[in-house]
Coordinates of C-alpha atoms in Angstrom, one line a residue:
Chain A
M299 CA -0.2 0.2 0.1
P300 CA 2.6 2.9 0.6
S301 CA 4.0 1.9 -2.6
V302 CA 1.1 3.7 -4.2
P303 CA 1.9 7.3 -3.1
L304 CA 5.2 7.1 -3.4
K305 CA 4.8 6.1 -7.0
A306 CA 2.4 9.2 -7.6
D307 CA 4.9 11.5 -6.1
H308 CA 7.5 10.0 -8.5
L309 CA 5.3 10.7 -11.4
V310 CA 4.6 14.6 -10.2
A311 CA 8.2 14.7 -9.7
E312 CA 9.2 13.6 -13.0
A313 CA 6.4 14.1 -15.3
P314 CA 7.8 13.1 -18.5
L315 CA 7.4 15.7 -21.4
V316 CA 7.4 13.0 -24.2
S317 CA 5.5 9.7 -23.2
V318 CA 5.6 7.0 -25.8
A319 CA 3.7 4.0 -24.7
N320 CA 3.4 0.7 -26.3
V321 CA 3.8 2.3 -29.8
Q322 CA 3.4 -0.4 -32.8
K323 CA 4.0 1.0 -36.4
T324 CA 3.0 -1.6 -39.1
Y325 CA 3.1 -0.5 -42.9
F326 CA 0.3 -2.7 -44.8
T327 CA 1.9 -3.6 -48.4
R328 CA 0.8 -6.0 -50.7
Q329 CA 2.8 -8.7 -49.9
S330 CA 2.8 -8.6 -46.1
P331 CA 2.7 -6.3 -43.3
I332 CA 5.9 -4.8 -42.3
H333 CA 6.4 -4.3 -38.5
A334 CA 8.6 -1.2 -38.3
V335 CA 8.1 -0.7 -34.7
A336 CA 6.9 -3.8 -32.9
S337 CA 6.7 -2.2 -29.5
A338 CA 8.2 0.9 -27.8
S339 CA 7.9 2.9 -24.5
V340 CA 9.8 5.7 -23.7
D341 CA 9.5 8.6 -21.6
V342 CA 11.8 11.9 -22.1
A343 CA 12.0 14.4 -18.8
R344 CA 11.9 17.9 -19.7
G345 CA 15.4 19.3 -20.9
E346 CA 17.0 15.9 -21.7
F347 CA 18.5 14.7 -24.4
V348 CA 17.6 11.4 -25.4
S349 CA 19.2 9.5 -28.5
L350 CA 17.5 6.3 -30.4
L351 CA 20.3 4.7 -31.5
G352 CA 20.2 1.6 -33.7
P353 CA 21.2 -0.2 -37.0
S354 CA 19.2 1.1 -40.1
G355 CA 15.6 -0.4 -40.4
C356 CA 15.1 -0.5 -36.5
G357 CA 12.3 1.8 -36.8
K358 CA 14.2 4.7 -34.9
S359 CA 13.1 7.4 -37.7
T360 CA 9.9 5.8 -38.0
L361 CA 9.2 6.1 -34.3
L362 CA 10.7 9.7 -34.1
M363 CA 8.2 10.7 -37.1
M364 CA 5.4 9.6 -35.2
I365 CA 6.6 11.7 -31.9
A366 CA 6.8 14.7 -34.9
G367 CA 3.2 13.9 -35.6
L368 CA 4.0 13.4 -39.3
E369 CA 3.2 9.6 -39.1
K370 CA 0.1 7.9 -37.2
P371 CA 1.2 4.9 -34.9
T372 CA -0.8 2.0 -35.5
A373 CA -1.0 1.1 -32.0
G374 CA -0.3 2.9 -28.7
V375 CA -0.3 6.5 -27.3
I376 CA 2.3 9.4 -27.6
T377 CA 1.7 12.3 -25.6
L378 CA 3.9 15.7 -25.3
A379 CA 2.7 17.5 -22.4
G380 CA 0.3 15.2 -21.7
A381 CA -1.8 15.8 -24.8
A382 CA -2.0 13.3 -27.5
V383 CA -0.1 13.8 -30.8
A384 CA -2.3 13.4 -33.7
A385 CA -0.7 16.0 -35.9
P386 CA 2.2 17.9 -36.3
R387 CA 2.7 20.9 -33.5
R388 CA 3.9 24.0 -33.5
D389 CA 6.1 23.7 -30.2
I390 CA 8.5 21.2 -32.2
G391 CA 11.6 21.9 -34.1
V392 CA 12.1 18.9 -36.6
I393 CA 15.7 18.8 -38.3
F394 CA 16.3 15.9 -41.0
Q395 CA 19.2 14.4 -42.6
D396 CA 19.2 16.8 -45.4
A397 CA 19.0 20.3 -44.4
T398 CA 16.1 21.1 -46.7
L399 CA 16.5 24.7 -47.1
L400 CA 15.0 26.8 -50.1
P401 CA 17.6 27.3 -52.5
W402 CA 16.4 30.8 -53.5
K403 CA 16.1 32.4 -50.0
S404 CA 19.2 33.5 -48.3
T405 CA 20.7 32.3 -44.7
L406 CA 18.4 34.6 -43.0
E407 CA 15.3 34.2 -44.9
N408 CA 15.7 30.4 -44.3
V409 CA 16.2 30.6 -40.6
L410 CA 12.9 32.8 -40.4
F411 CA 11.0 30.4 -42.7
P412 CA 9.1 28.9 -40.1
I413 CA 8.1 32.1 -38.4
R414 CA 6.6 32.8 -42.1
I415 CA 4.8 29.7 -41.7
L416 CA 3.6 30.2 -38.5
K417 CA 2.5 33.7 -39.0
L418 CA 4.5 35.1 -36.0
P419 CA 5.9 38.7 -36.3
L420 CA 9.2 38.9 -38.4
D421 CA 10.4 41.8 -36.7
K422 CA 10.5 40.4 -33.2
Y423 CA 12.6 37.2 -34.7
R424 CA 15.0 38.9 -37.1
D425 CA 17.5 39.7 -33.9
R426 CA 16.7 36.1 -32.7
A427 CA 17.7 34.9 -36.0
H428 CA 21.0 36.9 -36.3
E429 CA 21.9 35.6 -32.6
L430 CA 21.4 32.0 -33.5
L431 CA 23.6 32.3 -36.7
K432 CA 26.3 34.1 -34.8
M433 CA 26.0 31.2 -32.1
V434 CA 26.7 28.8 -34.7
G435 CA 29.5 30.6 -36.4
L436 CA 27.4 31.7 -39.2
A437 CA 27.8 35.2 -38.7
G438 CA 28.5 37.2 -41.9
F439 CA 26.7 34.5 -44.1
E440 CA 23.1 36.0 -43.6
N441 CA 22.6 36.9 -47.3
K442 CA 24.5 34.0 -48.8
K443 CA 22.5 31.0 -50.2
P444 CA 22.4 27.5 -49.5
G445 CA 24.2 26.7 -52.8
E446 CA 27.3 28.5 -51.4
L447 CA 27.3 27.2 -48.2
S448 CA 29.2 24.2 -47.3
G449 CA 27.1 21.0 -46.2
G450 CA 28.1 21.4 -42.6
M451 CA 27.0 24.8 -42.8
R452 CA 23.7 24.4 -44.3
Q453 CA 22.7 21.7 -41.5
R454 CA 23.8 24.5 -39.1
V455 CA 21.3 26.7 -40.8
A456 CA 18.7 24.2 -40.3
I457 CA 19.5 23.7 -36.8
C458 CA 18.8 27.6 -36.3
R459 CA 15.7 27.3 -38.3
A460 CA 14.5 24.4 -36.0
L461 CA 15.3 26.9 -32.7
I462 CA 14.1 29.9 -34.2
H463 CA 10.4 29.8 -32.9
D464 CA 11.8 28.3 -29.7
P465 CA 10.2 25.1 -29.5
E466 CA 10.1 23.1 -26.3
I467 CA 11.3 19.9 -28.2
L468 CA 13.7 19.3 -31.0
L469 CA 13.5 16.3 -33.0
M470 CA 16.4 15.0 -34.8
D471 CA 16.4 12.5 -37.5
E472 CA 20.1 11.6 -38.2
P473 CA 20.9 15.5 -38.9
F474 CA 24.5 14.7 -39.5
S475 CA 24.5 11.4 -41.3
A476 CA 25.1 13.1 -44.4
L477 CA 28.0 14.9 -43.4
D478 CA 31.7 13.8 -43.5
A479 CA 33.5 12.2 -40.6
I480 CA 35.3 15.3 -39.7
T481 CA 32.5 17.7 -40.3
R482 CA 30.1 15.5 -38.1
D483 CA 32.3 15.7 -34.9
Q484 CA 32.5 19.3 -35.3
M485 CA 28.9 19.2 -35.2
N486 CA 28.3 17.2 -32.5
V487 CA 30.7 19.8 -30.2
A488 CA 28.5 22.8 -31.9
L489 CA 25.2 21.0 -31.3
S490 CA 26.4 20.5 -27.4
E491 CA 27.2 24.1 -27.4
I492 CA 24.1 25.1 -28.8
L493 CA 22.4 23.2 -26.2
E494 CA 24.3 24.6 -23.4
A495 CA 22.8 27.9 -24.8
Y496 CA 19.4 27.1 -25.5
R497 CA 18.2 24.2 -23.5
K498 CA 15.7 22.1 -25.2
T499 CA 14.6 18.7 -24.8
V500 CA 16.0 16.4 -27.8
I501 CA 15.0 13.5 -29.2
F502 CA 18.2 12.4 -31.8
V503 CA 17.9 9.3 -34.2
T504 CA 21.3 8.3 -35.0
H505 CA 23.2 4.9 -36.2
S506 CA 26.5 6.3 -34.4
I507 CA 27.6 4.8 -31.4
R508 CA 29.8 7.5 -30.6
E509 CA 27.8 10.3 -31.5
A510 CA 25.1 9.0 -29.5
A511 CA 27.3 8.1 -26.2
F512 CA 28.8 11.9 -26.6
L513 CA 25.9 14.0 -27.0
S514 CA 23.1 12.3 -24.9
D515 CA 21.6 12.2 -21.4
R516 CA 20.1 9.0 -22.2
V517 CA 20.7 6.3 -25.1
V518 CA 17.9 4.3 -26.0
V519 CA 19.0 1.2 -28.3
M520 CA 16.5 -0.2 -30.4
G521 CA 16.7 -3.1 -32.7
G522 CA 15.7 -7.0 -33.2
R523 CA 13.5 -8.2 -35.3
P524 CA 10.6 -7.2 -35.2
S525 CA 11.9 -4.0 -33.3
T526 CA 11.7 -3.2 -29.9
I527 CA 13.8 -1.0 -27.2
I528 CA 16.3 -3.2 -26.0
L529 CA 18.4 -0.9 -23.7
D530 CA 17.6 2.2 -21.9
K531 CA 21.1 3.7 -20.3
K532 CA 22.1 7.0 -18.7
M533 CA 25.4 8.4 -20.0
P534 CA 27.5 8.6 -17.0
F535 CA 29.6 11.8 -18.6
A536 CA 29.5 15.6 -17.2
R537 CA 28.4 18.4 -19.2
P538 CA 29.6 20.3 -20.6
R539 CA 31.3 18.1 -22.9
R540 CA 34.2 18.8 -25.2
F541 CA 35.8 16.2 -27.3
E542 CA 38.4 15.1 -25.1
I543 CA 35.9 12.8 -23.1
E544 CA 35.9 10.6 -26.1
E545 CA 39.4 9.7 -25.4
T546 CA 38.5 8.5 -22.0
Q547 CA 38.1 5.0 -20.8
E548 CA 34.7 5.5 -19.4
F549 CA 33.6 6.5 -22.9
A550 CA 34.9 3.6 -24.6
Q551 CA 33.5 1.3 -21.7
V552 CA 30.2 2.9 -22.6
C553 CA 30.4 2.7 -26.4
R554 CA 31.5 -0.9 -26.0
E555 CA 28.5 -1.8 -23.9
L556 CA 26.1 -0.1 -26.6
R557 CA 27.9 -1.9 -29.3
L558 CA 27.6 -5.4 -27.5
T559 CA 23.7 -4.5 -26.6
I560 CA 23.3 -4.0 -30.4
E561 CA 25.4 -7.3 -31.7
A562 CA 23.7 -9.2 -28.9
A563 CA 19.8 -8.0 -30.3
H564 CA 21.1 -9.0 -33.8
G565 CA 22.6 -11.8 -31.8
Q566 CA 19.4 -13.2 -31.4
R567 CA 19.4 -13.7 -35.1
Q568 CA 23.1 -14.1 -35.0
G569 CA 22.6 -16.7 -32.3
H570 CA 20.0 -18.4 -34.2
G571 CA 22.9 -17.9 -37.0
Q572 CA 25.4 -19.4 -34.8
G573 CA 23.4 -22.1 -33.4
H574 CA 22.8 -23.4 -37.0
G575 CA 26.6 -22.5 -37.5
Q576 CA 27.4 -24.8 -34.8
G577 CA 25.0 -26.9 -36.0
H578 CA 26.7 -27.2 -39.4
G579 CA 30.3 -27.5 -37.9
L580 CA 28.9 -30.4 -35.8
G581 CA 27.3 -31.9 -38.7
G582 CA 30.5 -30.9 -40.9
A583 CA 32.6 -32.7 -38.3
R584 CA 30.6 -35.7 -38.1
A585 CA 30.8 -35.5 -41.8
D586 CA 34.7 -34.9 -42.1
G587 CA 34.5 -37.8 -39.6
R588 CA 32.6 -40.1 -41.9
Q589 CA 34.5 -38.7 -44.9
Q590 CA 37.8 -40.1 -43.9
P591 CA 36.5 -43.6 -44.2
V592 CA 35.0 -43.2 -47.1
K593 CA 37.8 -41.1 -48.7
A594 CA 40.0 -44.3 -47.5
S595 CA 37.7 -46.7 -49.0
A596 CA 37.6 -44.7 -52.1
A597 CA 41.5 -44.6 -52.3
G598 CA 41.2 -48.1 -51.4
A599 CA 39.0 -48.7 -54.3
S600 CA 41.1 -46.7 -56.6
I601 CA 44.2 -48.8 -55.5
I602 CA 42.4 -52.0 -56.4
E603 CA 41.2 -50.8 -59.4
Chain B
M112 CA 35.6 28.5 -38.8
A113 CA 38.0 30.6 -40.9
K114 CA 38.9 27.6 -42.7
A115 CA 35.2 26.9 -43.9
T116 CA 34.9 30.2 -45.0
I117 CA 38.2 30.1 -47.3
S118 CA 37.2 26.8 -48.8
T119 CA 33.2 28.0 -49.4
E120 CA 34.6 31.3 -50.8
T121 CA 36.7 29.6 -53.4
G122 CA 34.1 27.0 -53.7
V123 CA 31.8 29.5 -55.1
A124 CA 34.4 31.6 -57.2
L125 CA 35.4 28.3 -59.2
P126 CA 31.9 27.5 -60.6
A127 CA 31.3 31.2 -60.9
S128 CA 34.0 31.8 -63.6
G129 CA 33.5 28.1 -64.9
A130 CA 29.7 29.3 -65.7
G131 CA 31.4 32.2 -67.5
R132 CA 33.0 30.0 -69.9
F133 CA 30.5 27.6 -70.4
Q134 CA 27.8 30.6 -71.5
G135 CA 30.1 32.4 -73.9
A136 CA 27.2 34.8 -74.1
V137 CA 29.2 37.7 -72.7
G138 CA 32.4 37.7 -75.2
P139 CA 32.1 40.1 -78.3
S140 CA 32.4 36.9 -80.6
S141 CA 28.7 35.8 -79.6
I142 CA 27.3 39.0 -81.1
V143 CA 29.6 39.5 -83.7
L144 CA 29.5 36.1 -85.1
P145 CA 25.7 35.3 -85.5
L146 CA 25.2 39.2 -86.8
G147 CA 28.4 38.3 -89.4
L148 CA 26.5 35.3 -90.5
A149 CA 23.2 36.9 -90.7
F150 CA 24.6 39.9 -92.7
L151 CA 26.5 37.5 -95.2
V152 CA 23.2 35.6 -96.0
L153 CA 21.5 38.7 -96.8
A154 CA 24.6 39.8 -99.0
V155 CA 24.4 36.9 -100.7
W156 CA 20.7 37.0 -101.1
Q157 CA 21.1 40.5 -102.5
L158 CA 23.8 39.8 -104.9
Y159 CA 21.9 36.5 -106.0
V160 CA 18.9 38.6 -106.8
V161 CA 20.6 41.4 -108.6
I162 CA 23.1 39.4 -110.7
W163 CA 20.4 36.8 -111.9
R164 CA 17.8 39.7 -112.3
V165 CA 15.7 37.4 -110.2
P166 CA 11.9 38.9 -110.6
A167 CA 10.6 40.7 -107.4
V168 CA 7.5 38.5 -108.0
I169 CA 9.4 35.2 -107.2
L170 CA 12.2 37.1 -104.3
P171 CA 12.6 40.5 -103.8
S172 CA 16.0 41.7 -102.6
P173 CA 16.5 42.3 -98.9
I174 CA 17.2 46.2 -100.0
S175 CA 13.9 46.5 -101.6
I176 CA 12.1 44.6 -98.6
T177 CA 13.8 47.2 -96.5
E178 CA 13.1 50.0 -98.4
Y179 CA 9.3 49.0 -98.5
I180 CA 9.1 48.7 -94.5
V181 CA 10.6 52.1 -94.2
A182 CA 8.6 53.6 -96.7
H183 CA 5.0 52.0 -95.8
Y184 CA 5.7 51.5 -91.6
D185 CA 2.3 53.1 -91.3
I186 CA 0.4 50.3 -92.9
L187 CA 2.5 47.5 -91.7
L188 CA 2.3 49.0 -87.7
M189 CA -1.7 49.1 -88.3
H190 CA -1.7 45.6 -89.2
A191 CA 1.1 44.5 -86.6
V192 CA -1.1 45.6 -83.6
P193 CA -4.0 43.3 -83.8
T194 CA -1.8 40.7 -84.4
T195 CA 0.4 41.5 -81.4
V196 CA -2.4 42.1 -79.2
E197 CA -4.3 39.2 -79.9
S198 CA -1.4 36.7 -79.7
A199 CA -0.5 38.6 -76.4
A200 CA -3.9 37.8 -75.1
G201 CA -3.9 34.4 -76.3
F202 CA -0.8 33.7 -74.6
L203 CA -1.8 35.1 -71.1
L204 CA -5.0 33.2 -71.3
A205 CA -3.2 30.0 -72.2
V206 CA -0.7 30.5 -69.3
V207 CA -3.6 31.2 -66.9
L208 CA -5.3 28.2 -68.3
G209 CA -2.3 26.0 -68.3
I210 CA -1.3 26.6 -64.7
A211 CA -4.8 26.4 -63.6
I212 CA -5.0 22.9 -65.2
A213 CA -1.7 22.1 -63.7
I214 CA -2.9 23.1 -60.2
V215 CA -6.0 20.4 -60.7
I216 CA -3.9 17.9 -61.8
T217 CA -1.1 18.2 -58.9
Y218 CA -3.7 18.1 -56.4
S219 CA -6.1 15.9 -57.5
D220 CA -5.1 12.2 -58.3
M221 CA -8.9 11.6 -59.8
A222 CA -8.4 14.9 -62.2
R223 CA -5.3 13.6 -63.0
E224 CA -6.1 10.1 -64.1
A225 CA -9.1 11.6 -65.9
L226 CA -7.6 14.7 -67.5
Y227 CA -3.8 13.7 -68.6
P228 CA -4.7 10.9 -71.0
N229 CA -7.5 13.1 -73.0
L230 CA -4.9 16.0 -72.8
V231 CA -2.0 13.9 -74.5
F232 CA -5.0 12.6 -77.0
F233 CA -5.6 16.4 -77.7
Q234 CA -2.2 16.9 -78.6
L235 CA -2.3 14.1 -81.3
I236 CA -5.1 15.9 -83.2
P237 CA -3.4 18.4 -86.0
K238 CA -4.8 21.3 -84.2
I239 CA -4.2 23.4 -87.4
A240 CA -7.0 21.2 -89.0
L241 CA -9.4 22.6 -86.2
A242 CA -9.2 26.3 -87.0
P243 CA -11.8 26.7 -89.5
L244 CA -14.3 25.3 -86.6
F245 CA -13.1 28.1 -84.4
I246 CA -14.5 30.4 -86.9
I247 CA -18.1 28.4 -87.3
W248 CA -18.2 28.4 -83.4
L249 CA -17.0 32.0 -82.5
G250 CA -17.2 33.9 -85.8
V251 CA -14.9 36.2 -87.3
G252 CA -14.1 38.4 -85.0
S253 CA -11.0 38.4 -82.6
Q254 CA -12.3 36.1 -80.1
S255 CA -12.0 33.2 -82.2
R256 CA -8.3 34.0 -83.3
V257 CA -7.5 34.6 -79.6
A258 CA -9.3 31.1 -78.3
F259 CA -7.7 29.2 -81.5
S260 CA -4.2 30.5 -80.2
V261 CA -5.0 29.6 -76.6
F262 CA -5.9 26.3 -77.8
I263 CA -2.7 25.8 -79.7
A264 CA -0.7 27.5 -76.4
F265 CA -1.9 26.0 -73.4
F266 CA -0.5 22.8 -73.4
P267 CA 3.3 23.1 -73.0
V268 CA 2.3 25.2 -70.2
V269 CA 0.0 22.7 -68.3
I270 CA 3.1 20.1 -69.0
A271 CA 6.0 22.0 -67.7
T272 CA 4.0 23.6 -65.0
T273 CA 2.8 20.2 -63.7
A274 CA 6.6 18.8 -64.0
G275 CA 7.5 21.8 -62.0
F276 CA 5.2 21.1 -59.2
L277 CA 5.9 17.8 -58.8
S278 CA 9.4 18.4 -58.7
V279 CA 9.2 19.8 -55.3
D280 CA 11.7 18.3 -52.7
R281 CA 9.8 15.8 -50.5
G282 CA 12.2 16.6 -47.7
I283 CA 11.0 20.4 -47.7
L284 CA 7.4 19.2 -48.1
R285 CA 7.9 17.1 -45.1
L286 CA 9.4 20.1 -43.3
C287 CA 6.2 22.0 -44.2
R288 CA 4.2 19.9 -42.8
A289 CA 5.9 19.6 -39.5
L290 CA 5.4 23.4 -39.4
T291 CA 1.8 22.9 -39.7
A292 CA 2.0 24.7 -42.8
T293 CA -1.6 24.8 -44.9
E294 CA -1.8 23.4 -48.5
W295 CA -1.9 27.0 -49.7
Q296 CA 0.9 28.1 -47.6
I297 CA 3.4 25.0 -49.0
F298 CA 1.8 26.1 -52.5
T299 CA 2.6 30.0 -52.5
S300 CA 6.0 29.8 -50.6
V301 CA 7.6 26.6 -51.9
R302 CA 5.6 24.7 -54.9
F303 CA 5.0 27.5 -57.1
P304 CA 8.6 29.6 -56.7
M305 CA 10.3 26.0 -57.0
A306 CA 8.2 25.6 -60.3
L307 CA 9.1 29.0 -61.9
P308 CA 11.7 27.8 -63.9
H309 CA 9.6 25.1 -65.4
I310 CA 6.7 27.4 -65.9
F311 CA 8.9 30.0 -68.0
S312 CA 10.2 27.3 -70.3
G313 CA 6.6 26.4 -70.6
M314 CA 5.7 30.2 -71.3
K315 CA 8.6 30.3 -73.7
I316 CA 7.0 27.5 -75.8
A317 CA 3.6 29.2 -75.4
I318 CA 4.5 32.5 -76.6
T319 CA 5.5 31.3 -79.9
L320 CA 2.6 29.3 -80.3
A321 CA 0.1 31.7 -79.5
I322 CA 1.5 33.7 -82.5
I323 CA 1.5 30.8 -85.0
G324 CA -2.1 30.5 -83.6
V325 CA -3.2 34.2 -84.4
I326 CA -1.5 33.9 -87.7
I327 CA -3.4 30.9 -88.6
G328 CA -6.9 32.6 -87.7
E329 CA -5.7 35.7 -89.7
F330 CA -5.1 33.5 -92.7
I331 CA -8.3 32.0 -92.8
T332 CA -10.4 35.3 -91.6
A333 CA -9.7 38.8 -91.0
Q334 CA -9.9 42.4 -92.0
A335 CA -6.8 43.2 -90.5
G336 CA -3.2 41.8 -88.7
L337 CA 0.0 41.0 -90.6
G338 CA -1.4 37.1 -91.3
Y339 CA -4.6 38.7 -93.4
L340 CA -1.7 41.3 -95.0
I341 CA 0.2 38.1 -95.9
I342 CA -2.3 36.0 -97.7
F343 CA -3.8 38.9 -99.1
A344 CA -0.3 40.4 -100.4
T345 CA 0.8 37.0 -101.7
A346 CA -2.6 36.3 -103.5
R347 CA -1.9 39.5 -105.6
A348 CA 1.6 38.3 -106.2
D349 CA 2.8 41.5 -104.3
T350 CA 5.6 39.2 -102.9
E351 CA 7.6 42.4 -101.5
V352 CA 4.5 43.3 -99.4
S353 CA 4.2 39.9 -98.0
M354 CA 8.0 39.4 -97.0
A355 CA 7.9 42.8 -95.4
A356 CA 4.9 41.7 -93.3
I357 CA 7.0 38.4 -92.2
V358 CA 9.9 40.7 -91.2
V359 CA 7.6 42.9 -89.3
L360 CA 6.1 39.7 -87.7
C361 CA 9.4 38.4 -87.0
I362 CA 9.9 41.7 -84.8
C363 CA 6.9 41.4 -83.1
G364 CA 7.7 37.8 -82.2
L365 CA 10.9 38.7 -80.7
L366 CA 9.4 41.7 -78.8
L367 CA 6.9 39.2 -77.2
Y368 CA 9.6 36.8 -76.4
G369 CA 11.3 39.5 -75.0
L370 CA 9.1 40.2 -72.7
V371 CA 8.8 36.9 -71.4
A372 CA 12.3 36.3 -71.4
L373 CA 12.4 39.9 -69.1
A374 CA 9.7 38.7 -66.7
E375 CA 12.1 35.5 -66.4
A376 CA 14.8 37.8 -65.4
V377 CA 12.8 39.7 -63.1
A378 CA 11.6 36.3 -61.3
N379 CA 15.1 35.0 -61.2
K380 CA 16.3 38.2 -59.2
F381 CA 13.9 36.9 -56.4
Y382 CA 13.9 33.2 -57.0
S383 CA 17.3 32.3 -58.3
A384 CA 19.7 30.3 -56.5
D385 CA 22.6 32.3 -57.2
S386 CA 23.2 35.5 -54.8
R387 CA 23.6 37.9 -57.8

């Protein structure tokens, strides 16, 4: 009995901003239904940075798109600040793998694009746009067009655009996976700096273990077939984080654990595979065992002939 | 940061100079060469007519055609006005109609499936054969010529505009939906500006077709216009007048095409991916 009020207290203290409960997503195709997400439950607290980590095709992007309201779950409920998500919402900023900037608009106008769409007063947000661009190191590039920027710069513009209307939640769908490794590392540092200045609740989809470990407060690993959440782990590193933490033993150990978890999830398949392999191995051994006498007899036969 | 700046700046400088080399439209030879060739052809034409004493009924010389244009520019201008005005009207209506059909095709799958095969089938009809019917349906006034001009010119606008509307980056559409943009907002701020290069290429074809439509209409029935003048003069074996009318027609066509190109240049100022 005493556990009930305790649980309620716990809930009040940590009412999650984003709550994903038993969410399932199935695509019905002509051949057979595809289970993109078999079952997922995650809570994200206000101000938390949570990564959804997993190999390609594990449904992590699908889950993110459902949180963004761009896809509807087949079953289960997603709530944002207590309200069920049925459609896209204004208090979310989304960043995709591609920067998706309007090619004819300048950097500044691209950053202000959500303000136009949301019909907010442009004049009020112009200073904020300049401030954001300065923060990501793009001061002086306000009048350049996307074609004149590098991939990393474009993605930084996209980050500014996602932050311009000051959304509560930032959803990032493999935002740096199209960038080269060096730029990607720079972007990770830049993103953690941005988030130190503008604290947001972030859900970040990635298939990079290092990236997830470096950026996140919590890493949620998705995998298996059909896909579920197989690990939900707090990252033990202090903030602010700089690149040096990637060289620590602790970091390497966390990455190793994440990697092993992903491999183990495949391992259910790989395990089957290994089981089969072992079976084959045993069979092979047996066959070998039998083969030798066969060979011998064949040799014997040839000798006889 | 500094490194990134330098690399992008050189990255910009390179394609810019490269584009200049490829376009070749700025160098003096790009003006001298075509003009020189045209002058050469005219000179050969003139010499041929003079040396072989070709009768003016068969082929008037460039100089005599020019002389006629200078002497009778008022008559030519009088005929040029209705042709130009009707062509412009036919063109504008064709663009409006073409874009409207493209919008319907883009937004309604049912309309697309119903309309598109019929539109293509329509294109297979030799449309010039239908020109006399327009006179029967709409009378001998300019409305029949404008209608025929629209009829002949709207199709490339439909095709080009539809292609433009459908070529929009899916990522940008998804971004708009994530921002709770309305269909109208997506159309005005993304689809339409993105389709503009396509629309203008359709318009450039449409303007030439619109002029052809009006001239055919004037061939069949008209009391004025350059098409009428050409038919009238040819029937009287007045080849010089007929040639002069054709020259003026070329000038009118260039003028209308130039206006479309000018509109494109203005649109490019706002919707080009280049800074300048």
